[in-house]
Coordinates of C-alpha atoms and ligand atoms in Angstrom, one line a residue:
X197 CA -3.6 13.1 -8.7
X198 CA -5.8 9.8 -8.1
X199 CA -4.1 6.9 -9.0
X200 CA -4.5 4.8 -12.1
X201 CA -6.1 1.4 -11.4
X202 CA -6.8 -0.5 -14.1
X203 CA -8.4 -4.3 -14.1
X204 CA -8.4 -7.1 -16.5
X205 CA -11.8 -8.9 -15.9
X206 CA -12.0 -12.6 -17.9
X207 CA -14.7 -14.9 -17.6
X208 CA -13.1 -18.0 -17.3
X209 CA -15.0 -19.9 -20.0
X210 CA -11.9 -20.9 -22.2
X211 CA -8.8 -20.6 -22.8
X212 CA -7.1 -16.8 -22.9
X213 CA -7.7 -15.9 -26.7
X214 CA -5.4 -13.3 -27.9
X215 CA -7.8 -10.8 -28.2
X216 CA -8.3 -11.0 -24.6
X217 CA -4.5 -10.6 -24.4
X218 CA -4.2 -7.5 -25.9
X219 CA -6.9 -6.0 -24.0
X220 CA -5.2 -7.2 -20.8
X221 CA -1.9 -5.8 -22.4
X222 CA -3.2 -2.5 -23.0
X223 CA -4.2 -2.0 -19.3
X224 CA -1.1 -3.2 -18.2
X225 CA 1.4 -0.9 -20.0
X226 CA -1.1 1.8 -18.5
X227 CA -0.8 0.7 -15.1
X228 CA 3.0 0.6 -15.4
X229 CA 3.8 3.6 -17.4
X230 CA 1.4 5.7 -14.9
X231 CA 3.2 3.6 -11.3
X232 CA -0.6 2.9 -10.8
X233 CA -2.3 -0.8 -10.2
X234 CA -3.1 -3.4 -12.3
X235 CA -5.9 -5.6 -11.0
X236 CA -6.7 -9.6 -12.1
X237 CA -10.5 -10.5 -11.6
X238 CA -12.0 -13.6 -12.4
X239 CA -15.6 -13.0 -13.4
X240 CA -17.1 -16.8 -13.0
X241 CA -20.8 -16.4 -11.6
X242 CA -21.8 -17.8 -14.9
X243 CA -21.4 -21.2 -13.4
X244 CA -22.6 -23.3 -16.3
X245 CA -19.6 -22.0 -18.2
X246 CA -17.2 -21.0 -15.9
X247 CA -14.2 -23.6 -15.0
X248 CA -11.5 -23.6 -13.0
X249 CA -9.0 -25.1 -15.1
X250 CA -9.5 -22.7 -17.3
X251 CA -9.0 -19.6 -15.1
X252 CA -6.1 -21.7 -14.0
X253 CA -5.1 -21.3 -17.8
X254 CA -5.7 -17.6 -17.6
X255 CA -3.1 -17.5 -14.6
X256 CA -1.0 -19.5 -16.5
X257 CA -1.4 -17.6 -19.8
X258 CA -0.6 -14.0 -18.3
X259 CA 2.1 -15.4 -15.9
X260 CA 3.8 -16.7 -19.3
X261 CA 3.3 -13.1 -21.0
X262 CA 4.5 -11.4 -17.9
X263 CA 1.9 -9.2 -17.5
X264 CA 2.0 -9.3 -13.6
X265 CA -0.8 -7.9 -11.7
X266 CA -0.9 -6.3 -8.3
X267 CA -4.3 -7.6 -6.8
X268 CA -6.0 -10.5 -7.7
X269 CA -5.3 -14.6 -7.6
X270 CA -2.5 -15.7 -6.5
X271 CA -1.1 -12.2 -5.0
X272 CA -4.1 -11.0 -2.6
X273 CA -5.2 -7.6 -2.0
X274 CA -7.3 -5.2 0.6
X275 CA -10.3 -5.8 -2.1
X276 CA -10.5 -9.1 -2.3
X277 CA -12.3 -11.6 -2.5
X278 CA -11.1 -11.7 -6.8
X279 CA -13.3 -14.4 -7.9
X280 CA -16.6 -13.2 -8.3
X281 CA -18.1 -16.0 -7.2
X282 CA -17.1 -15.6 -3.6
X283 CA -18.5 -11.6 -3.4
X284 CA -22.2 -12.9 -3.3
X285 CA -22.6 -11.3 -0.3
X286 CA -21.1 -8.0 -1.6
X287 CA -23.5 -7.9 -4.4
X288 CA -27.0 -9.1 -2.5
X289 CA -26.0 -5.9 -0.6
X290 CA -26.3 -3.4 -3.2
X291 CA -29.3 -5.0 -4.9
X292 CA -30.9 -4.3 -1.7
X293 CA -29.8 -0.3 -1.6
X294 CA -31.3 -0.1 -4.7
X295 CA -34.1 -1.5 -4.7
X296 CA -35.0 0.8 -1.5
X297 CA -33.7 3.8 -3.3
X298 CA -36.1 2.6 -5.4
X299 CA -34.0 2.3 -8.6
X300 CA -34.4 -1.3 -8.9
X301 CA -37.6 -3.6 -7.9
X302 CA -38.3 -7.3 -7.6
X303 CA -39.9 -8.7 -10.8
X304 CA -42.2 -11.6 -10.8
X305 CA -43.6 -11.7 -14.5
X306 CA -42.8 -15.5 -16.1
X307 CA -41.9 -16.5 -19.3
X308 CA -44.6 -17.1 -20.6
X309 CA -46.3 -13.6 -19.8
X310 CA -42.5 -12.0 -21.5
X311 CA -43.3 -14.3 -24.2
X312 CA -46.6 -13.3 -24.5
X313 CA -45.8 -9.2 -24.3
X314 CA -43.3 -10.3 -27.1
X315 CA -46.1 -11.7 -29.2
X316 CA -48.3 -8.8 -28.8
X317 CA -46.0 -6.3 -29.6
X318 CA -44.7 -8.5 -32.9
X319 CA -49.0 -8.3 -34.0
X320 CA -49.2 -4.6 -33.2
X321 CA -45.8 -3.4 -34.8
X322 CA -45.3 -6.1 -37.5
X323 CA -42.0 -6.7 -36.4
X324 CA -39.8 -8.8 -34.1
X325 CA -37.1 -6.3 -33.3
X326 CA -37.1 -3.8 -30.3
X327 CA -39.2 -5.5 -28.4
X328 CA -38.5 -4.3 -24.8
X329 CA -40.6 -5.7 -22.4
X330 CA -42.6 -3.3 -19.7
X331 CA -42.8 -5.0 -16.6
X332 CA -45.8 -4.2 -14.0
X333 CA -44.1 -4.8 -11.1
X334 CA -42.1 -1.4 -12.3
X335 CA -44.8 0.6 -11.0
X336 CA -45.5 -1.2 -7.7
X337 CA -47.7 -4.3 -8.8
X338 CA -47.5 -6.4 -5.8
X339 CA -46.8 -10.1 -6.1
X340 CA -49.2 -12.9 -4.9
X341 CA -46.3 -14.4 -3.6
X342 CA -43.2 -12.5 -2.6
X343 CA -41.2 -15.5 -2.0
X344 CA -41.9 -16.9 -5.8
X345 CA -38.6 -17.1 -8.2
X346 CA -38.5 -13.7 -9.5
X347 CA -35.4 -11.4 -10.8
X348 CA -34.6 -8.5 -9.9
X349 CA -34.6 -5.4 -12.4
X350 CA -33.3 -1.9 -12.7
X351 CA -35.3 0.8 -13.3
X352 CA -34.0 2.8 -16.6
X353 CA -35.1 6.0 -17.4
X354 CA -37.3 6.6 -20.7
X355 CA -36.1 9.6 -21.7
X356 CA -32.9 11.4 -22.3
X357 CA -29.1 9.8 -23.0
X358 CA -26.2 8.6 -21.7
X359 CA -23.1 10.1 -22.7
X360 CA -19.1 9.1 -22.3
X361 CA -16.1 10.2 -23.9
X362 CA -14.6 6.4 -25.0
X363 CA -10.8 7.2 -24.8
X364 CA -10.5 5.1 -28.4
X365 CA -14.2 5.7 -29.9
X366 CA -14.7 9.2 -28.8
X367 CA -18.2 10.3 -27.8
X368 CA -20.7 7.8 -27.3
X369 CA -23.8 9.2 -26.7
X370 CA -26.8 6.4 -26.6
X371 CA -30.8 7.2 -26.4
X372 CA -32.7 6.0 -23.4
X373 CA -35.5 4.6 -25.2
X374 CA -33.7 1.9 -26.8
X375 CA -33.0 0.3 -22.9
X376 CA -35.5 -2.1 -20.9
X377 CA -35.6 -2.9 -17.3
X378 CA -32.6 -4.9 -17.5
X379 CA -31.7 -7.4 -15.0
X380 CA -29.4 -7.6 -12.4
X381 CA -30.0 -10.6 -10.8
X382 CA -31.3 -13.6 -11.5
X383 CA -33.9 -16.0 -10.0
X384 CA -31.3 -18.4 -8.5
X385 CA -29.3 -15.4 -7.2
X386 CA -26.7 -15.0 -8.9
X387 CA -25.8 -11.4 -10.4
X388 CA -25.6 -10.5 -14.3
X389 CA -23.0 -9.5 -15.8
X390 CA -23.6 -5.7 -15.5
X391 CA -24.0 -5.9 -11.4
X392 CA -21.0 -7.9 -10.8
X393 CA -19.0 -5.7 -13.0
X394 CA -20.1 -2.5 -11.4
X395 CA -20.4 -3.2 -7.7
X396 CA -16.9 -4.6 -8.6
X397 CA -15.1 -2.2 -10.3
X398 CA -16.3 0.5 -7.8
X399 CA -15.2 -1.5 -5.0
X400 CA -11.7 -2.2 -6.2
X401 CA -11.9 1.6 -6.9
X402 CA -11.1 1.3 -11.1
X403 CA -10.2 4.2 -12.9
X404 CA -10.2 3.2 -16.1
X405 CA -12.5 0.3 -17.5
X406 CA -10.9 -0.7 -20.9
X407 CA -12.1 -4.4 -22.6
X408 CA -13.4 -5.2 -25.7
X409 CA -15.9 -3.4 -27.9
X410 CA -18.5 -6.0 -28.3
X411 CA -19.3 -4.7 -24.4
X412 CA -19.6 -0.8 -25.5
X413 CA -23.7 -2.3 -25.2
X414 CA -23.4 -2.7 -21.4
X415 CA -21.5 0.7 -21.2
X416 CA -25.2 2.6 -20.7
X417 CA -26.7 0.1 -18.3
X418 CA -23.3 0.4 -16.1
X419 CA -23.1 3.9 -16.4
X420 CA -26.8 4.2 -14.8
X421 CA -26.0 1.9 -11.7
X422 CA -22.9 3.7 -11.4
X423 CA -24.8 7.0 -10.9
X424 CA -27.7 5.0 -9.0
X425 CA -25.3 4.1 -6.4
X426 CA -23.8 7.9 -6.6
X427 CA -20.4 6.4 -7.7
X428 CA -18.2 8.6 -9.3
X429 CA -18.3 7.1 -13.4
X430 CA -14.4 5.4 -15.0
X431 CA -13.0 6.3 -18.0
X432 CA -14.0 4.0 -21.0
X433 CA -11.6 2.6 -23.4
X434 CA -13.3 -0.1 -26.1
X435 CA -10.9 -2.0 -27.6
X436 CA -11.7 -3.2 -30.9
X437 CA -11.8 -6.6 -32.5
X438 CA -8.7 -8.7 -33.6
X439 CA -10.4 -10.2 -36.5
X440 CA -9.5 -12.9 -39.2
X441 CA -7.5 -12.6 -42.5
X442 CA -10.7 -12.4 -44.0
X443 CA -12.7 -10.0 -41.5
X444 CA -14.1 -13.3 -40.3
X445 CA -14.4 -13.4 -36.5
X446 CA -11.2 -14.8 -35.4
X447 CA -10.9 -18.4 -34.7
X448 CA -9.2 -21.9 -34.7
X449 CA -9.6 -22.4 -38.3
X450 CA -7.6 -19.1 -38.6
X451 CA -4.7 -19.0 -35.8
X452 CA -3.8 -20.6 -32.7
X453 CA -6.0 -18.9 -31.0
X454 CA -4.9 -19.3 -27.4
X455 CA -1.7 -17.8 -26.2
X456 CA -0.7 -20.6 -24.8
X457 CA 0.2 -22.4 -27.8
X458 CA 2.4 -19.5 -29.0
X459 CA 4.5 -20.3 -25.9
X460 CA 4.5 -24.3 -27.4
X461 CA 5.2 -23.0 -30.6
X462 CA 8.5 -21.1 -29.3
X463 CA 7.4 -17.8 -29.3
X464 CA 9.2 -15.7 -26.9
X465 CA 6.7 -13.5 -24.4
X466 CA 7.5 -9.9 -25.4
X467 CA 7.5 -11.3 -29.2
X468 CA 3.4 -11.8 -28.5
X469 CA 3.3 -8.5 -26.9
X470 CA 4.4 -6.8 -29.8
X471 CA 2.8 -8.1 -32.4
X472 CA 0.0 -8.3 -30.3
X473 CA -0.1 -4.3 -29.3
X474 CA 1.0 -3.2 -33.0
X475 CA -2.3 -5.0 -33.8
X476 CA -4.5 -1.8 -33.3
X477 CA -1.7 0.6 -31.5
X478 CA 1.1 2.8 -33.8
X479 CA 3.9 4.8 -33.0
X480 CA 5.3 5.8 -36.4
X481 CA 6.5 3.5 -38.2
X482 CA 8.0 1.3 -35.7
X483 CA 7.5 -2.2 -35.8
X484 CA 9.3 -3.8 -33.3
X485 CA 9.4 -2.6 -29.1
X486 CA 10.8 -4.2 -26.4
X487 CA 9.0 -4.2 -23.6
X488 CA 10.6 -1.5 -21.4
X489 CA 9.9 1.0 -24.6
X490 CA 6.3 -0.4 -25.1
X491 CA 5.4 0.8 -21.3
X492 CA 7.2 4.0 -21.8
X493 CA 5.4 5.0 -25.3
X494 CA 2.4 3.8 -25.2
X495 CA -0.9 6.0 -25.2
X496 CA -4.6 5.6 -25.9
X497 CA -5.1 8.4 -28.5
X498 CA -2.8 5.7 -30.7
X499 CA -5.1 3.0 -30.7
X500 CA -6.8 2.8 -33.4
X501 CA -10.4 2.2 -33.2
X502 CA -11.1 -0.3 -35.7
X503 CA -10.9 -3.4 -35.9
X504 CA -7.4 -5.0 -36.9
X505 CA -6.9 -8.9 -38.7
X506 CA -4.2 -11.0 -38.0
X507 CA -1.9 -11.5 -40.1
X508 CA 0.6 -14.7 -39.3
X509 CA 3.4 -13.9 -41.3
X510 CA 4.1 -10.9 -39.7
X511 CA 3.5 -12.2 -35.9
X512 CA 6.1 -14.7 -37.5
X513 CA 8.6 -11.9 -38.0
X514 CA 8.5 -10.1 -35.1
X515 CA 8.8 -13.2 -33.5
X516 CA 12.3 -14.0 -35.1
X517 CA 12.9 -10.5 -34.9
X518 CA 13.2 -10.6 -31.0
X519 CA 14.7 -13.8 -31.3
X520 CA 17.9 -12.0 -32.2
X521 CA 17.6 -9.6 -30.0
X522 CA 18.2 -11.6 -27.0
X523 CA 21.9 -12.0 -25.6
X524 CA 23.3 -15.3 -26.5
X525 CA 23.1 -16.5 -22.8
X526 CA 19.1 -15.6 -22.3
X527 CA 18.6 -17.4 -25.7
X528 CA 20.6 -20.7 -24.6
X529 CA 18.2 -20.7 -21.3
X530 CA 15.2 -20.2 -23.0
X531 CA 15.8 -22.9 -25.5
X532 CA 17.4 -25.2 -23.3
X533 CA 13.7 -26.6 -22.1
X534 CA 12.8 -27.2 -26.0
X535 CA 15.9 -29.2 -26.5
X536 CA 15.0 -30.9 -23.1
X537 CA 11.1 -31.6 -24.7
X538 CA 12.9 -33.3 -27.7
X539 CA 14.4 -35.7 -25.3
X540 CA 18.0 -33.5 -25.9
X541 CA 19.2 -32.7 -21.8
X542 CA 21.1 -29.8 -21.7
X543 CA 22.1 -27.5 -18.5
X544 CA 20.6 -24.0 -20.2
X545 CA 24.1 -22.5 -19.3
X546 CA 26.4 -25.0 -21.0
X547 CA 29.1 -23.2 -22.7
X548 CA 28.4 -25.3 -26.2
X549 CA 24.9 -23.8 -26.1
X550 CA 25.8 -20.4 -25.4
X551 CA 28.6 -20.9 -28.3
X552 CA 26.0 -22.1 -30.9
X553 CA 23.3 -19.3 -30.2
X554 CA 25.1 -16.9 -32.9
X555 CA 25.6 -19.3 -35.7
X556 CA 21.9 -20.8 -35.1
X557 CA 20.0 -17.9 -34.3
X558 CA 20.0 -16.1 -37.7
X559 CA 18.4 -19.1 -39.0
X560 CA 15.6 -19.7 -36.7
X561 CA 12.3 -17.8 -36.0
X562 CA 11.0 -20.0 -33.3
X563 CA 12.3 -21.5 -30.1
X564 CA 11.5 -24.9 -31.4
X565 CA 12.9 -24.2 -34.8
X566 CA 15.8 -23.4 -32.7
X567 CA 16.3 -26.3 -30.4
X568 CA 15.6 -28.7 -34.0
X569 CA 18.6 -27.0 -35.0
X570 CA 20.2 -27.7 -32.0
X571 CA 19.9 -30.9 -31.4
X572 CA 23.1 -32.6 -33.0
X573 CA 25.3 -30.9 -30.8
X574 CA 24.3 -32.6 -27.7
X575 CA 23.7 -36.1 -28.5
X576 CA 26.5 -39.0 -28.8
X577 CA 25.8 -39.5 -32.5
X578 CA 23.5 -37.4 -34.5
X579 CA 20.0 -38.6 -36.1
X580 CA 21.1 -38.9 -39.7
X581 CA 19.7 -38.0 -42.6
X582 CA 19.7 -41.4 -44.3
X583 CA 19.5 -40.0 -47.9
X584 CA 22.4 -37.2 -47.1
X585 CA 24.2 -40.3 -45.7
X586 CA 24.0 -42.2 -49.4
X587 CA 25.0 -39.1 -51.1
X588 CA 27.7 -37.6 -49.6
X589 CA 29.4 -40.3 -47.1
X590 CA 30.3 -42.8 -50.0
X591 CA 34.0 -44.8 -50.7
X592 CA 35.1 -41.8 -52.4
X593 CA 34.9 -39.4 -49.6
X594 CA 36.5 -41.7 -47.2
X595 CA 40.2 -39.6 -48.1
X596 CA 38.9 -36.7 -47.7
X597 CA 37.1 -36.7 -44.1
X598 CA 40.6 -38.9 -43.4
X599 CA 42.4 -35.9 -44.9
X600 CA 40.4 -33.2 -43.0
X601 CA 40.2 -35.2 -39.4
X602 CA 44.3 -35.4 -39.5
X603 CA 44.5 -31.3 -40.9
X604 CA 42.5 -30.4 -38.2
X605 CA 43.7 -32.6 -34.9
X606 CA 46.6 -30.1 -34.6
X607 CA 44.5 -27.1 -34.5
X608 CA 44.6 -25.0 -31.5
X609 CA 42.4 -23.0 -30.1
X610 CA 39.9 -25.2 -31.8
X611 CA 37.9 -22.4 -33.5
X612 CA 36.1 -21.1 -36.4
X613 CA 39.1 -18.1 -36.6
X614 CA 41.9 -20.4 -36.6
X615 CA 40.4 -23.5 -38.3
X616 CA 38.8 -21.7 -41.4
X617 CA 42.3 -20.1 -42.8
X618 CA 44.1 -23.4 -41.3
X619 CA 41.8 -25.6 -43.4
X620 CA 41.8 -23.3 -46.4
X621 CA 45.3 -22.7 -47.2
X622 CA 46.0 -26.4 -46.5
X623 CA 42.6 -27.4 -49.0
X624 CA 44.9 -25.2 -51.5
X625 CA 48.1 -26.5 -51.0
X626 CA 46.6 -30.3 -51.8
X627 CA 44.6 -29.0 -54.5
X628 CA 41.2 -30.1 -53.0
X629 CA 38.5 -28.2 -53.4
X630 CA 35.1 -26.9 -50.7
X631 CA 33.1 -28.5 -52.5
X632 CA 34.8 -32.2 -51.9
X633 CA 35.1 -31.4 -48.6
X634 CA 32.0 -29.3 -47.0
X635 CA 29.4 -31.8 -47.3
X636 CA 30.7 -34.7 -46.6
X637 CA 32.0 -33.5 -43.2
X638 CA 28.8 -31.7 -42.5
X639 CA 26.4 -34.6 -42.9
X640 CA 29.4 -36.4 -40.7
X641 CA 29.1 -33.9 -38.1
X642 CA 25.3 -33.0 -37.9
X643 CA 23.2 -35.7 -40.2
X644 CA 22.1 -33.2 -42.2
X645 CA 23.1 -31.4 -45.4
X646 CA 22.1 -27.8 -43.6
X647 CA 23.8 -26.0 -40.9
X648 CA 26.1 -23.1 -40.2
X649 CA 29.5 -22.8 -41.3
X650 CA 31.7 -25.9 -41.0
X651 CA 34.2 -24.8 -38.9
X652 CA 31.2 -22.5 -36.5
X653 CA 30.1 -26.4 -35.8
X654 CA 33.3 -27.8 -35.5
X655 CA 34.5 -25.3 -33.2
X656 CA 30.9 -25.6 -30.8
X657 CA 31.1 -30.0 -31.2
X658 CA 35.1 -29.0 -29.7
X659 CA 38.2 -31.3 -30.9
X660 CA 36.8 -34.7 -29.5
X661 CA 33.5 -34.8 -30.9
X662 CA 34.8 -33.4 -34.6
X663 CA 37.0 -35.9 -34.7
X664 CA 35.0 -39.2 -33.2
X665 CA 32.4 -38.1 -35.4
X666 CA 34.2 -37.7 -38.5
X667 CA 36.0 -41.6 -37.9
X668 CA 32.5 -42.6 -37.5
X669 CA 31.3 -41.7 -40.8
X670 CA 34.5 -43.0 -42.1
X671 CA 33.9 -45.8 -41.0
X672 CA 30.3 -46.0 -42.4
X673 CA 31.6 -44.9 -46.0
X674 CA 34.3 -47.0 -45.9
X675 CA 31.9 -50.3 -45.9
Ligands
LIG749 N1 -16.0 -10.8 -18.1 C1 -16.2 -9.9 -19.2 C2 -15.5 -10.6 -20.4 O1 -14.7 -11.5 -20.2 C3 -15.4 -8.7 -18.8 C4 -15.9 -7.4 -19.5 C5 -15.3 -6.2 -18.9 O2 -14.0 -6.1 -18.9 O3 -16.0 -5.4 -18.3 O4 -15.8 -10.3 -21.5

């Protein structure tokens, strides 16, 4: 069997939408559920749009999701150049087979002469659309000038179809006499779209061409240089649209639109892969995949093939969703840099961290929800809530945090097993009540009036910090 080798092909014109992503994602779980390759090319020979800082981005983006690749920037390979802009050479060389095997020529006709053809055709027909414009030079018309700017064209048959089986469309079949002479290179040398692609993916020896369905119009041109250049033809997968809410086309008014600010949200990378592969791909009626499972079930015949909206709530929930799922210790490392970005330094592995992942985490949906919530457990005094403050730590609460710091200082081990019934049966034995009790000593301990259970934050704060905390906002009631 050949091997699958699949490619993810950006032009790096912006930043990496998620649309792009979940083509790119697609492709990947191929390439590792089949042990084939997964290739990274940079298609930047549009030079007034192409930037480097934003394939940089597009590095960035799918080094973030994890979607490694096995050729391309950064890693090498034997097909490199992966920038198309440095295979100039590779491309001026198969212009030149064929236009002497004759199934491309040179093509001098200006502007103004397309223009004028367009005109014509617009009198004759009465109408503007499918206007293809016939080109003399086609049939051998020789130029005045050989060395005047001119394009160069392929030839594309008038009659008959082009035919592929798309592995999420189905058959395709498309008419010849809707296609022109298109053109595969242009005056200043550089290739289109449809030449770079080609030369490209036949080069790096791709199997399986899937992207986006808004190209399933260059499918026919390819196919016919592909069989020019007696290349054997990919398989085609077009992925549909991600849409808006509204079946608007998708964009900033409607989502962060770039992965990269899911990852400054706090959105972990295999939460974005699943929302992102559900959008379009099913497997029954489960939701939510780790990563490991997403390589091993997913197929093509499952991906839907129209288009899908996004829908932010439920990104939302998967999100929190695989927030739980990680182990306590991967969660502490992975917030530990968005308590850092809050100006909150914490080692990703200390123990308090770990310790306050359970109580925290059934809370939060993002990281950054989760570091928020974080926070007063790592700094000398927390931020407080000014208004909580007023409320709760007034002159009459001054006995009770008094009470509780002096109930508590015996307490060993210092945690939410042994303080809960320790605290409880001697709240009883006073005659105190929760209620006299819980707040004040929360907003004491974290500033706020919400948080997990009293004793869960006493026990991750540890005896000290309960207890210099609680004499602090004694002291502040007291006065
Ligand atoms: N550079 C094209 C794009 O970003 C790639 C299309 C393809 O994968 O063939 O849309």
């Amino acid at each position: 069997m050949t091997e699958v080798r699949v490619r993810f092909a950006p032009s790096p014109t912006g930043t990496l939408h998620i649309g792009g992503v979940r083509t790119a994602l697609y492709s990947w779980l191929y390439a590792r559920q089949q042990g084939g390759k997964f290739i990274l090319r940079v298609e930047d020979t549009d030079q007034g749009r192409s930037t480097e800082e934003s394939a940089r981005v597009i590095v960035e983006s799918l080094r973030w999701l994890g979607l490694d690749w096995d050729e391309g920037p950064e890693v090498g390979g034997p097909n490199g150049p992966y920038f198309q802009s440095q295979r100039l050479d590779i491309y001026r060389e198969v212009v030149e087979k064929l236009i002497a095997s004759g199934h491309a020529y040179r093509c001098y006709a200006t502007k103004e002469e397309i223009e004028a053809a367009r005109e014509a055709f617009a009198a004759r027909t009465g109408r503007k659309e499918g206007f293809t414009f016939e080109s003399p030079y086609r049939d051998g018309k020789q130029p005045a000038d050989p060395s005047a700017p001119h394009v160069v064209r392929f030839k594309a048959p008038r009659e008959g179809t082009t035919a592929w089986d798309d592995l999420i469309k189905g058959r395709i079949e498309i008419q010849h006499s809707t296609l022109q002479d298109f053109v595969l290179v242009r005056p200043d040398g550089m290739p289109l779209y449809n030449l770079g692609c080609v030369v490209d993916d036949i080069t790096m020896g791709v199997t399986l061409v899937a992207r986006g369905d808004d190209h399933m119009i260059n499918t026919t041109p390819q196919i016919l240089i592909y069989q020019a250049l007696g290349a054997k033809v990919p398989e085609f997968a077009h992925v549909p649209m991600v849409l808006a809410p509204n079946g608007q086309k998708l964009s900033k008014r409607h989502a962060a639109v770039g992965v990269l600010e899911y990852r400054d949200m706090g959105y972990l990378p295999d939460a974005v892969l699943n929302y992102l592969v559900r959008l379009g791909w099913s497997y029954g009626d489960q939701e939510i995949f780790t990563r490991a499972e997403l390589i091993e079930k997913f197929s093509w015949d499952r991906v839907g093939a129209q288009a899908s909206r996004y829908d932010a709530k439920k990104f939302a929930y998967v999100q929190g969703e695989h927030l739980r799922m990680l182990d306590d210790a991967r969660l502490a490392e992975e917030v530990a840099p968005f308590l850092e970005a809050r100006g909150v330094k914490v080692a990703p592995d200390d123990p308090r961290l770990v310790k306050a992942m359970p109580y925290l985490k059934p809370r939060a949906v993002t990281l950054v929800e989760l570091a928020e919530a974080a926070e007063y457990f790592f700094v000398d005094e927390p931020a407080m809530d000014e208004k909580a403050a007023a409320k709760f730590l007034t002159p009459e609460a001054v006995p009770h945090l008094r009470w509780l710091a002096s109930t508590i200082a015996g307490v060993e081990p210092f945690t939410d097993a042994q303080l809960s019934p320790h605290v409880t049966a001697a709240m009883e034995a006073e005659g105190l009540t929760m209620k006299e009790i819980a707040q004040p000593a929360r907003v004491a301990l974290t500033g706020r009036t919400k948080s997990p259970g009293l004793f869960e934050v006493m026990e991750v704060l540890g005896k000290d910090a309960t207890l210099a905390r609680l004499e602090r906002a004694i002291e502040r009631a007291g006065t």
